[in-house]
Each structure stands twice: as C-alpha cells, then as structure tokens.
Amino acid sequence: MSEHDRDRIAVVIPCLDEASTVRKVVTDFAKALPEATVYVFDNGSTDGTGDIAREAGATVVRSPRPGKGNVLQHAFRAIDADLYLLADGDDTYPADAARSMIERFREDQLDMLVGTRLERFESESFRVFHQLGNRVISGLIRVLFRAPLRDVLSGYRVLSRRLVQLVRLRRGGFEVETEMTLQALTKGLAVGEMPVAYGSRGSDNPSKLSTWGDGWLILKCIALLFKDYRPLVFFGSLSVLLALAALASGSAPIRDFIEHRYVLHVPRAILAAGLGVLSMIALTAGLILDTVVRLHEETVDFWKHRLDRDP
Ligand SMILES: Nc1nc2c(ncn2[C@@H]2O[C@H](COP(=O)(O)OP(=O)(O)O)[C@@H](O)[C@H]2O)c(=O)[nH]1
Ligand SMILES: [Mg+2]
C-alpha cells in the first residue's frame, strides 16, 4: 500500500472538433490509468466530439470560452484532484507513457513534468517552422528565466495539486503552456522534463494552432511575463539603453561646452536631458517593482508552505 494509492488523478483533455481521434484517446487513457477520471473539456465542437467522448466513458464538460488557455483555466477551477495529467485530443501523445510519467513525477517530487517531443517524432509531427519556433521560444526562456527547458510548448504534462492552486493562468489561447511554465518557474516550483514519443495528426483534421498568430502571442506573453517577474532586469536594461542614447545625443553638446563654454547643439542637449530623465524613471520603476516581486515571492512561499502542510 503506497501513500499515493488514494490519489485522485484527473486526465484533462481539451478538445475542439476532434471527433476522428477522441474515442481512441479516451479509451487509451482509461486503459493506461484505470484509477483516473478522464475529463474532456469541449467548447464549440460541431463534429460531435462531446457525444463520442461521453460514449467512450469520459466525463465531458462544456466550456464556455473558446481557446485552449480558457479551457485549462476552467479545468483548474472545476476539478479538485491530487494530480493532473494534461494531454491533447488529437492522439499525438502516447497514453501508454502516462504511468511512467507519473512515476517519474513522484520520484523526483516535481510540481510539473513535461513530456518532451524532441527525441522520438514522426516526419509529419511538426509543421514547417514549428520545430524552429519551439527551439526559439525554449531558448528565449532558457536565457531570460535561466531554466534548462527544451520543449516548453508540449501539451503533455503532469501537474501537482499545489501548482494548480498556486498558478493563476490569464492567457486564453495557445500561450497557456508558456504561461504555465513561466509561472511555475517564477514561483519556485519544481519543473522537470521526460522524453515521450510524439505522433502526427491525421491529415483529415488540421491543427488549430496558427503558426504566426499564435507564435506572436507566445512571444508577447514571454516579454510581458519577463517584465512582470524580472522587472529589475527588464527596466534596468531599458534604463541602460536610454542612458546610452542620452550619452550619444549629449556628446555634441558636451563637446561644445568643453570647447566653447557654450552649448550650440541645443536640441540635442534637450533630447539628451529627456532621455536621461527617462532612464532614471525606468531604473526607479525597476527598483520599486523588484521589491513588489520579492514581497509577492514571500506570499507565494507562505502559500506553498501552507499547501504542503495541509494539501
Ligand atoms: N476545448 C478547446 N480545445 C481546443 C481549443 N483549441 C485547441 N484545442 C485543443 O487543444 C489541443 C491542441 O491543439 P492542436 O490543434 O493539436 O495544437 P498543436 O498540437 O499545438 O498543433 C487539441 O486537443 C485541440 O482540440 C479550443 O478553443 N477549445
Ligand atoms: Mg496537437
């Protein structure tokens, strides 16, 4: 009898028009994890996805607001479980890896385990630019947030109860994986990765992800979360850039003054002064917000401690 035997496991599958694959996905996960409850969050499917999923034995929840992010926000609010396994409804993630992911997750005492898709995938698994996009986004996060993650956009993850309670998702679309990862990292939660096989979508049912539209939203999400959680670096860098611009613009007026004891390049002097003031404002904003983030981290630590003590 292990301490985890009574864990409530929720398999959460967001679905939009996945009639051709949802039956297989639901039955595969029910077979792989008989003790789990399989939830299909469906919003706006017009191809009967919800009915097929219900027939296959899933608990189908109608979700009001479109977008994968909105659906996962709904799932985090609606489901009370000890462990959450997120997967997609397009049968690209192997249900038979679920058990070993959960074991690794428990062994390493993680809050999030991401199934990485970079080792074993089919020729059609990734669309053009998606592998490059994934590398750019994961690389950016590695540099900005100092996190050694390689596949931030994977939809296959195991999450802890305390992560689901602590992480406040805001984004409604495909930025959700990025936001979830960055929130977990900035809250000091334990994040790990494990290779899984990654299949390809059937040609009859295209992906809902738009390469450029969602790519742009994901980059914007990273920039905004960097501003929110690393304000001293964000505004500090801005302050340095502004100071350099002020110096560049001020060099002529300064030379004037040294040589003639009089400023000839007045417009440049005014611009330099303005840029200098902006640089100071940016630095001040960075310092003040850095304090706010530190106090926020203390609050998060308080809740982490509380949740550990009485989950
Ligand atoms: N309920 C719901 N599910 C969605 C929505 N958009 C995408 N999904 C589901 O999210 C999963 C991932 O979407 P997919 O198109 O496969 O994106 P990709 O794997 O990143 O190319 C699939 O199961 C989709 O059905 C949505 O607006 N509502
Ligand atoms: Mg997919």
Short mmCIF file of C-alpha atoms and ligand atoms in Angstrom, two decimals:
data_model
loop_
_atom_site.label_atom_id
_atom_site.label_comp_id
_atom_site.label_asym_id
_atom_site.label_seq_id
_atom_site.Cartn_x
_atom_site.Cartn_y
_atom_site.Cartn_z
CA MET A 1 0.00 0.00 0.00
CA SER A 2 1.73 3.24 -1.11
CA GLU A 3 0.94 6.78 0.08
CA HIS A 4 -0.26 7.56 -3.44
CA ASP A 5 -2.84 4.81 -3.74
CA ARG A 6 -5.64 7.13 -2.75
CA ASP A 7 -4.52 9.97 -5.04
CA ARG A 8 -7.29 11.36 -7.20
CA ILE A 9 -5.90 11.52 -10.74
CA ALA A 10 -7.60 13.72 -13.33
CA VAL A 11 -6.76 13.31 -17.02
CA VAL A 12 -7.69 16.64 -18.66
CA ILE A 13 -8.17 16.68 -22.45
CA PRO A 14 -9.15 19.98 -24.10
CA CYS A 15 -10.94 19.25 -27.35
CA LEU A 16 -12.17 21.29 -30.29
CA ASP A 17 -13.52 19.20 -33.19
CA GLU A 18 -11.51 16.03 -32.53
CA ALA A 19 -14.26 13.53 -33.50
CA SER A 20 -11.84 11.37 -35.51
CA THR A 21 -9.47 10.73 -32.60
CA VAL A 22 -11.21 11.45 -29.27
CA ARG A 23 -12.68 7.94 -28.81
CA LYS A 24 -9.24 6.34 -29.09
CA VAL A 25 -7.66 8.97 -26.82
CA VAL A 26 -10.29 8.50 -24.09
CA THR A 27 -10.15 4.70 -24.16
CA ASP A 28 -6.35 4.66 -24.30
CA PHE A 29 -6.06 6.84 -21.17
CA ALA A 30 -8.81 4.92 -19.36
CA LYS A 31 -6.86 1.71 -20.08
CA ALA A 32 -3.47 3.19 -19.13
CA LEU A 33 -4.79 4.75 -15.87
CA PRO A 34 -7.90 2.81 -14.73
CA GLU A 35 -7.88 4.65 -11.38
CA ALA A 36 -8.07 8.07 -13.07
CA THR A 37 -11.08 10.15 -14.16
CA VAL A 38 -10.85 11.16 -17.81
CA TYR A 39 -12.27 14.64 -18.49
CA VAL A 40 -12.90 16.04 -21.95
CA PHE A 41 -13.32 19.82 -21.99
CA ASP A 42 -15.21 20.66 -25.12
CA ASN A 43 -16.22 24.03 -26.32
CA GLY A 44 -17.77 24.78 -29.61
CA SER A 45 -17.10 21.42 -31.27
CA THR A 46 -19.53 20.95 -34.13
CA ASP A 47 -18.47 17.44 -35.16
CA GLY A 48 -19.95 15.51 -32.23
CA THR A 49 -16.70 15.30 -30.26
CA GLY A 50 -18.56 15.66 -26.93
CA ASP A 51 -21.01 12.82 -27.60
CA ILE A 52 -18.30 10.47 -28.86
CA ALA A 53 -16.16 11.23 -25.79
CA ARG A 54 -19.12 10.61 -23.44
CA GLU A 55 -19.88 7.31 -25.19
CA ALA A 56 -16.22 6.31 -24.74
CA GLY A 57 -16.61 6.86 -20.99
CA ALA A 58 -15.21 10.34 -20.47
CA THR A 59 -16.70 13.00 -18.21
CA VAL A 60 -17.49 15.71 -20.75
CA VAL A 61 -17.52 19.31 -19.55
CA ARG A 62 -18.83 22.07 -21.80
CA SER A 63 -16.52 25.02 -21.55
CA PRO A 64 -17.94 28.47 -22.25
CA ARG A 65 -15.00 30.47 -23.57
CA PRO A 66 -13.06 29.34 -26.69
CA GLY A 67 -9.29 28.92 -26.58
CA LYS A 68 -7.08 26.22 -25.07
CA GLY A 69 -5.99 28.57 -22.28
CA ASN A 70 -9.54 29.45 -21.26
CA VAL A 71 -10.41 25.76 -21.24
CA LEU A 72 -7.49 24.88 -18.94
CA GLN A 73 -8.38 27.79 -16.64
CA HIS A 74 -11.88 26.31 -16.43
CA ALA A 75 -10.47 22.83 -15.75
CA PHE A 76 -8.21 24.12 -12.93
CA ARG A 77 -11.22 25.82 -11.32
CA ALA A 78 -13.68 22.95 -11.85
CA ILE A 79 -11.61 19.87 -10.96
CA ASP A 80 -10.31 19.08 -7.47
CA ALA A 81 -7.68 16.35 -7.76
CA ASP A 82 -4.29 15.38 -6.28
CA LEU A 83 -2.63 15.02 -9.66
CA TYR A 84 -3.50 16.37 -13.10
CA LEU A 85 -2.38 14.88 -16.42
CA LEU A 86 -2.88 17.17 -19.41
CA ALA A 87 -2.98 15.71 -22.92
CA ASP A 88 -4.42 16.72 -26.31
CA GLY A 89 -7.39 15.12 -28.04
CA ASP A 90 -5.65 14.63 -31.40
CA ASP A 91 -3.94 11.37 -30.43
CA THR A 92 -0.41 12.75 -30.84
CA TYR A 93 0.60 11.90 -27.24
CA PRO A 94 1.03 8.21 -26.15
CA ALA A 95 -1.29 7.25 -23.29
CA ASP A 96 0.96 4.29 -22.52
CA ALA A 97 3.66 6.74 -21.34
CA ALA A 98 1.31 8.20 -18.70
CA ARG A 99 2.13 5.69 -15.96
CA SER A 100 5.92 6.14 -16.28
CA MET A 101 5.49 9.94 -16.40
CA ILE A 102 3.53 9.81 -13.13
CA GLU A 103 6.18 7.55 -11.57
CA ARG A 104 8.98 9.91 -12.60
CA PHE A 105 6.91 12.88 -11.40
CA ARG A 106 6.52 11.29 -7.95
CA GLU A 107 10.09 10.01 -7.72
CA ASP A 108 11.54 13.46 -8.45
CA GLN A 109 8.88 15.17 -6.28
CA LEU A 110 8.01 17.55 -9.08
CA ASP A 111 5.20 20.06 -9.50
CA MET A 112 5.32 19.79 -13.27
CA LEU A 113 6.71 17.10 -15.55
CA VAL A 114 6.70 17.96 -19.27
CA GLY A 115 6.68 15.21 -21.90
CA THR A 116 9.27 16.40 -24.42
CA ARG A 117 8.67 15.63 -28.09
CA LEU A 118 12.19 16.22 -29.47
CA GLU A 119 13.65 12.72 -29.34
CA ARG A 120 11.05 10.49 -30.95
CA PHE A 121 8.68 12.02 -33.51
CA GLU A 122 7.30 11.25 -36.96
CA SER A 123 8.18 13.13 -40.12
CA GLU A 124 4.80 14.90 -40.09
CA SER A 125 4.61 15.56 -36.35
CA PHE A 126 5.86 19.13 -36.58
CA ARG A 127 4.65 21.56 -39.23
CA VAL A 128 7.08 23.85 -41.05
CA PHE A 129 8.63 26.44 -38.68
CA HIS A 130 7.11 24.72 -35.61
CA GLN A 131 10.31 22.94 -34.61
CA LEU A 132 12.26 26.17 -35.17
CA GLY A 133 9.62 28.17 -33.31
CA ASN A 134 9.77 25.73 -30.40
CA ARG A 135 13.56 25.98 -30.31
CA VAL A 136 13.47 29.81 -30.38
CA ILE A 137 10.84 30.01 -27.63
CA SER A 138 12.51 27.41 -25.40
CA GLY A 139 15.87 29.12 -25.99
CA LEU A 140 14.48 32.52 -25.06
CA ILE A 141 13.06 31.09 -21.84
CA ARG A 142 16.37 29.36 -21.07
CA VAL A 143 18.18 32.71 -21.34
CA LEU A 144 15.62 35.06 -19.77
CA PHE A 145 14.46 32.78 -16.95
CA ARG A 146 17.60 30.66 -16.56
CA ALA A 147 15.57 27.46 -16.91
CA PRO A 148 17.17 24.45 -18.69
CA LEU A 149 13.94 23.50 -20.53
CA ARG A 150 13.95 22.17 -24.07
CA ASP A 151 10.29 21.78 -25.05
CA VAL A 152 8.14 24.47 -23.44
CA LEU A 153 5.21 24.10 -25.86
CA SER A 154 4.44 20.42 -25.27
CA GLY A 155 0.80 19.76 -24.38
CA TYR A 156 1.59 16.56 -22.43
CA ARG A 157 2.30 17.30 -18.75
CA VAL A 158 1.71 16.07 -15.23
CA LEU A 159 0.86 18.77 -12.67
CA SER A 160 0.69 18.76 -8.89
CA ARG A 161 -2.30 19.93 -6.88
CA ARG A 162 -0.31 22.79 -5.36
CA LEU A 163 0.77 24.03 -8.82
CA VAL A 164 -2.86 24.08 -9.97
CA GLN A 165 -3.78 26.07 -6.85
CA LEU A 166 -0.84 28.50 -6.98
CA VAL A 167 -0.65 29.21 -10.71
CA ARG A 168 -3.11 31.86 -11.92
CA LEU A 169 -3.46 31.45 -15.69
CA ARG A 170 -4.50 34.60 -17.53
CA ARG A 171 -3.97 33.88 -21.20
CA GLY A 172 -6.82 32.30 -23.15
CA GLY A 173 -5.10 30.81 -26.20
CA PHE A 174 -2.09 28.67 -27.09
CA GLU A 175 0.15 30.79 -24.84
CA VAL A 176 -1.15 28.66 -21.98
CA GLU A 177 1.75 26.19 -21.89
CA THR A 178 4.27 29.03 -21.92
CA GLU A 179 2.43 30.94 -19.17
CA MET A 180 2.02 27.81 -17.04
CA THR A 181 5.74 27.02 -17.34
CA LEU A 182 6.89 30.57 -16.56
CA GLN A 183 4.51 30.90 -13.64
CA ALA A 184 5.76 27.59 -12.22
CA LEU A 185 9.40 28.66 -12.64
CA THR A 186 8.92 32.11 -11.11
CA LYS A 187 7.06 30.58 -8.15
CA GLY A 188 10.00 28.30 -7.47
CA LEU A 189 8.03 25.13 -8.25
CA ALA A 190 9.92 22.03 -9.35
CA VAL A 191 9.77 21.51 -13.14
CA GLY A 192 11.22 18.50 -14.99
CA GLU A 193 11.17 17.01 -18.48
CA MET A 194 10.93 13.44 -19.80
CA PRO A 195 11.12 12.30 -23.46
CA VAL A 196 7.96 10.81 -24.95
CA ALA A 197 7.08 9.69 -28.44
CA TYR A 198 5.20 12.34 -30.41
CA GLY A 199 2.79 11.27 -33.15
CA SER A 200 1.32 13.22 -36.05
CA ARG A 201 -2.20 14.47 -36.59
CA GLY A 202 -4.44 12.73 -39.10
CA SER A 203 -4.41 14.63 -42.41
CA ASP A 204 -8.22 14.92 -42.23
CA ASN A 205 -8.09 17.09 -39.12
CA PRO A 206 -5.69 20.10 -39.18
CA SER A 207 -4.16 21.64 -36.07
CA LYS A 208 -5.91 24.65 -34.52
CA LEU A 209 -2.60 26.39 -33.85
CA SER A 210 -1.82 29.28 -36.24
CA THR A 211 1.93 29.45 -36.80
CA TRP A 212 2.40 33.23 -36.95
CA GLY A 213 -0.64 34.47 -35.00
CA ASP A 214 -0.08 32.17 -32.01
CA GLY A 215 3.71 32.42 -32.38
CA TRP A 216 3.45 36.19 -31.94
CA LEU A 217 1.09 35.80 -28.95
CA ILE A 218 3.54 33.41 -27.29
CA LEU A 219 6.49 35.80 -27.77
CA LYS A 220 4.38 38.67 -26.40
CA CYS A 221 3.44 36.51 -23.41
CA ILE A 222 7.14 35.83 -22.68
CA ALA A 223 8.01 39.55 -22.90
CA LEU A 224 5.14 40.57 -20.58
CA LEU A 225 5.90 37.84 -18.01
CA PHE A 226 9.57 38.81 -18.14
CA LYS A 227 8.51 42.41 -17.37
CA ASP A 228 6.23 41.20 -14.55
CA TYR A 229 8.59 38.70 -12.89
CA ARG A 230 12.04 40.15 -13.70
CA PRO A 231 11.31 43.89 -13.54
CA LEU A 232 14.79 44.91 -12.41
CA VAL A 233 16.41 43.23 -15.43
CA PHE A 234 13.67 44.39 -17.81
CA PHE A 235 13.51 48.04 -16.74
CA GLY A 236 17.20 48.08 -15.84
CA SER A 237 18.12 47.11 -19.42
CA LEU A 238 15.72 49.73 -20.74
CA SER A 239 17.35 52.28 -18.43
CA VAL A 240 20.83 51.39 -19.74
CA LEU A 241 19.64 51.70 -23.35
CA LEU A 242 18.09 55.09 -22.63
CA ALA A 243 21.25 56.23 -20.81
CA LEU A 244 23.38 55.18 -23.80
CA ALA A 245 21.05 57.08 -26.14
CA ALA A 246 21.26 60.10 -23.82
CA LEU A 247 25.08 59.90 -23.91
CA ALA A 248 25.09 59.58 -27.69
CA SER A 249 22.77 62.54 -28.07
CA GLY A 250 24.61 64.54 -25.40
CA SER A 251 28.11 64.03 -26.75
CA ALA A 252 27.97 67.03 -29.13
CA PRO A 253 26.55 69.50 -26.56
CA ILE A 254 29.14 68.32 -24.01
CA ARG A 255 31.92 68.83 -26.58
CA ASP A 256 30.51 72.28 -27.32
CA PHE A 257 30.61 73.21 -23.68
CA ILE A 258 34.14 71.90 -23.12
CA GLU A 259 35.46 73.74 -26.18
CA HIS A 260 33.36 76.93 -26.10
CA ARG A 261 31.90 77.10 -22.61
CA TYR A 262 28.61 77.36 -24.56
CA VAL A 263 26.09 74.79 -25.89
CA LEU A 264 25.46 75.15 -29.62
CA HIS A 265 23.56 71.88 -30.19
CA VAL A 266 20.60 72.90 -28.02
CA PRO A 267 18.04 70.44 -29.45
CA ARG A 268 20.46 67.59 -28.83
CA ALA A 269 21.07 68.80 -25.30
CA ILE A 270 17.32 68.84 -24.63
CA LEU A 271 16.93 65.36 -26.13
CA ALA A 272 19.84 64.08 -24.04
CA ALA A 273 18.30 65.54 -20.88
CA GLY A 274 14.93 63.99 -21.70
CA LEU A 275 16.46 60.60 -22.37
CA GLY A 276 18.46 60.88 -19.15
CA VAL A 277 15.30 61.55 -17.15
CA LEU A 278 13.52 58.62 -18.82
CA SER A 279 16.48 56.40 -18.00
CA MET A 280 16.21 57.38 -14.32
CA ILE A 281 12.44 56.76 -14.35
CA ALA A 282 12.95 53.30 -15.88
CA LEU A 283 15.57 52.43 -13.27
CA THR A 284 13.35 53.66 -10.44
CA ALA A 285 10.42 51.65 -11.80
CA GLY A 286 12.65 48.57 -11.96
CA LEU A 287 13.78 49.00 -8.34
CA ILE A 288 10.28 49.58 -6.98
CA LEU A 289 8.77 46.68 -8.94
CA ASP A 290 11.63 44.42 -7.86
CA THR A 291 10.58 45.00 -4.25
CA VAL A 292 6.97 44.22 -5.17
CA VAL A 293 8.04 40.94 -6.79
CA ARG A 294 10.10 39.99 -3.71
CA LEU A 295 7.13 40.60 -1.42
CA HIS A 296 4.97 38.59 -3.83
CA GLU A 297 7.51 35.74 -3.64
CA GLU A 298 7.18 35.78 0.15
CA THR A 299 3.40 35.45 -0.17
CA VAL A 300 3.80 32.57 -2.61
CA ASP A 301 6.26 30.88 -0.22
CA PHE A 302 3.73 31.30 2.57
CA TRP A 303 1.05 29.55 0.48
CA LYS A 304 3.44 26.84 -0.73
CA HIS A 305 4.21 26.09 2.90
CA ARG A 306 0.50 26.09 3.80
CA LEU A 307 -0.39 23.82 0.88
CA ASP A 308 2.40 21.40 1.77
CA ARG A 309 1.21 21.22 5.36
CA ASP A 310 -2.47 20.73 4.62
CA PRO A 311 -2.92 19.87 0.92
N1 LIG B 1 -11.84 23.00 -25.94
C1 LIG B 1 -10.94 23.55 -26.77
N2 LIG B 1 -9.87 22.80 -27.15
C2 LIG B 1 -9.02 23.37 -28.00
C3 LIG B 1 -9.16 24.68 -28.50
N3 LIG B 1 -8.13 24.93 -29.33
C4 LIG B 1 -7.39 23.79 -29.35
N4 LIG B 1 -7.91 22.87 -28.55
C5 LIG B 1 -7.42 21.52 -28.29
O1 LIG B 1 -6.08 21.64 -27.82
C6 LIG B 1 -5.33 20.53 -28.28
C7 LIG B 1 -4.09 21.06 -29.01
O2 LIG B 1 -4.46 21.68 -30.19
P1 LIG B 1 -3.70 21.39 -31.56
O3 LIG B 1 -4.53 22.00 -32.61
O4 LIG B 1 -3.41 19.94 -31.66
O5 LIG B 1 -2.37 22.20 -31.39
P2 LIG B 1 -0.87 21.68 -31.58
O6 LIG B 1 -0.78 20.29 -31.02
O7 LIG B 1 -0.10 22.65 -30.76
O8 LIG B 1 -0.58 21.77 -33.01
C8 LIG B 1 -6.24 19.69 -29.17
O9 LIG B 1 -6.80 18.64 -28.43
C9 LIG B 1 -7.34 20.69 -29.55
O10 LIG B 1 -8.57 20.11 -29.82
C10 LIG B 1 -10.31 25.44 -28.06
O11 LIG B 1 -10.54 26.56 -28.42
N5 LIG B 1 -11.16 24.83 -27.22
MG MG B 2 -1.75 18.68 -31.49
#
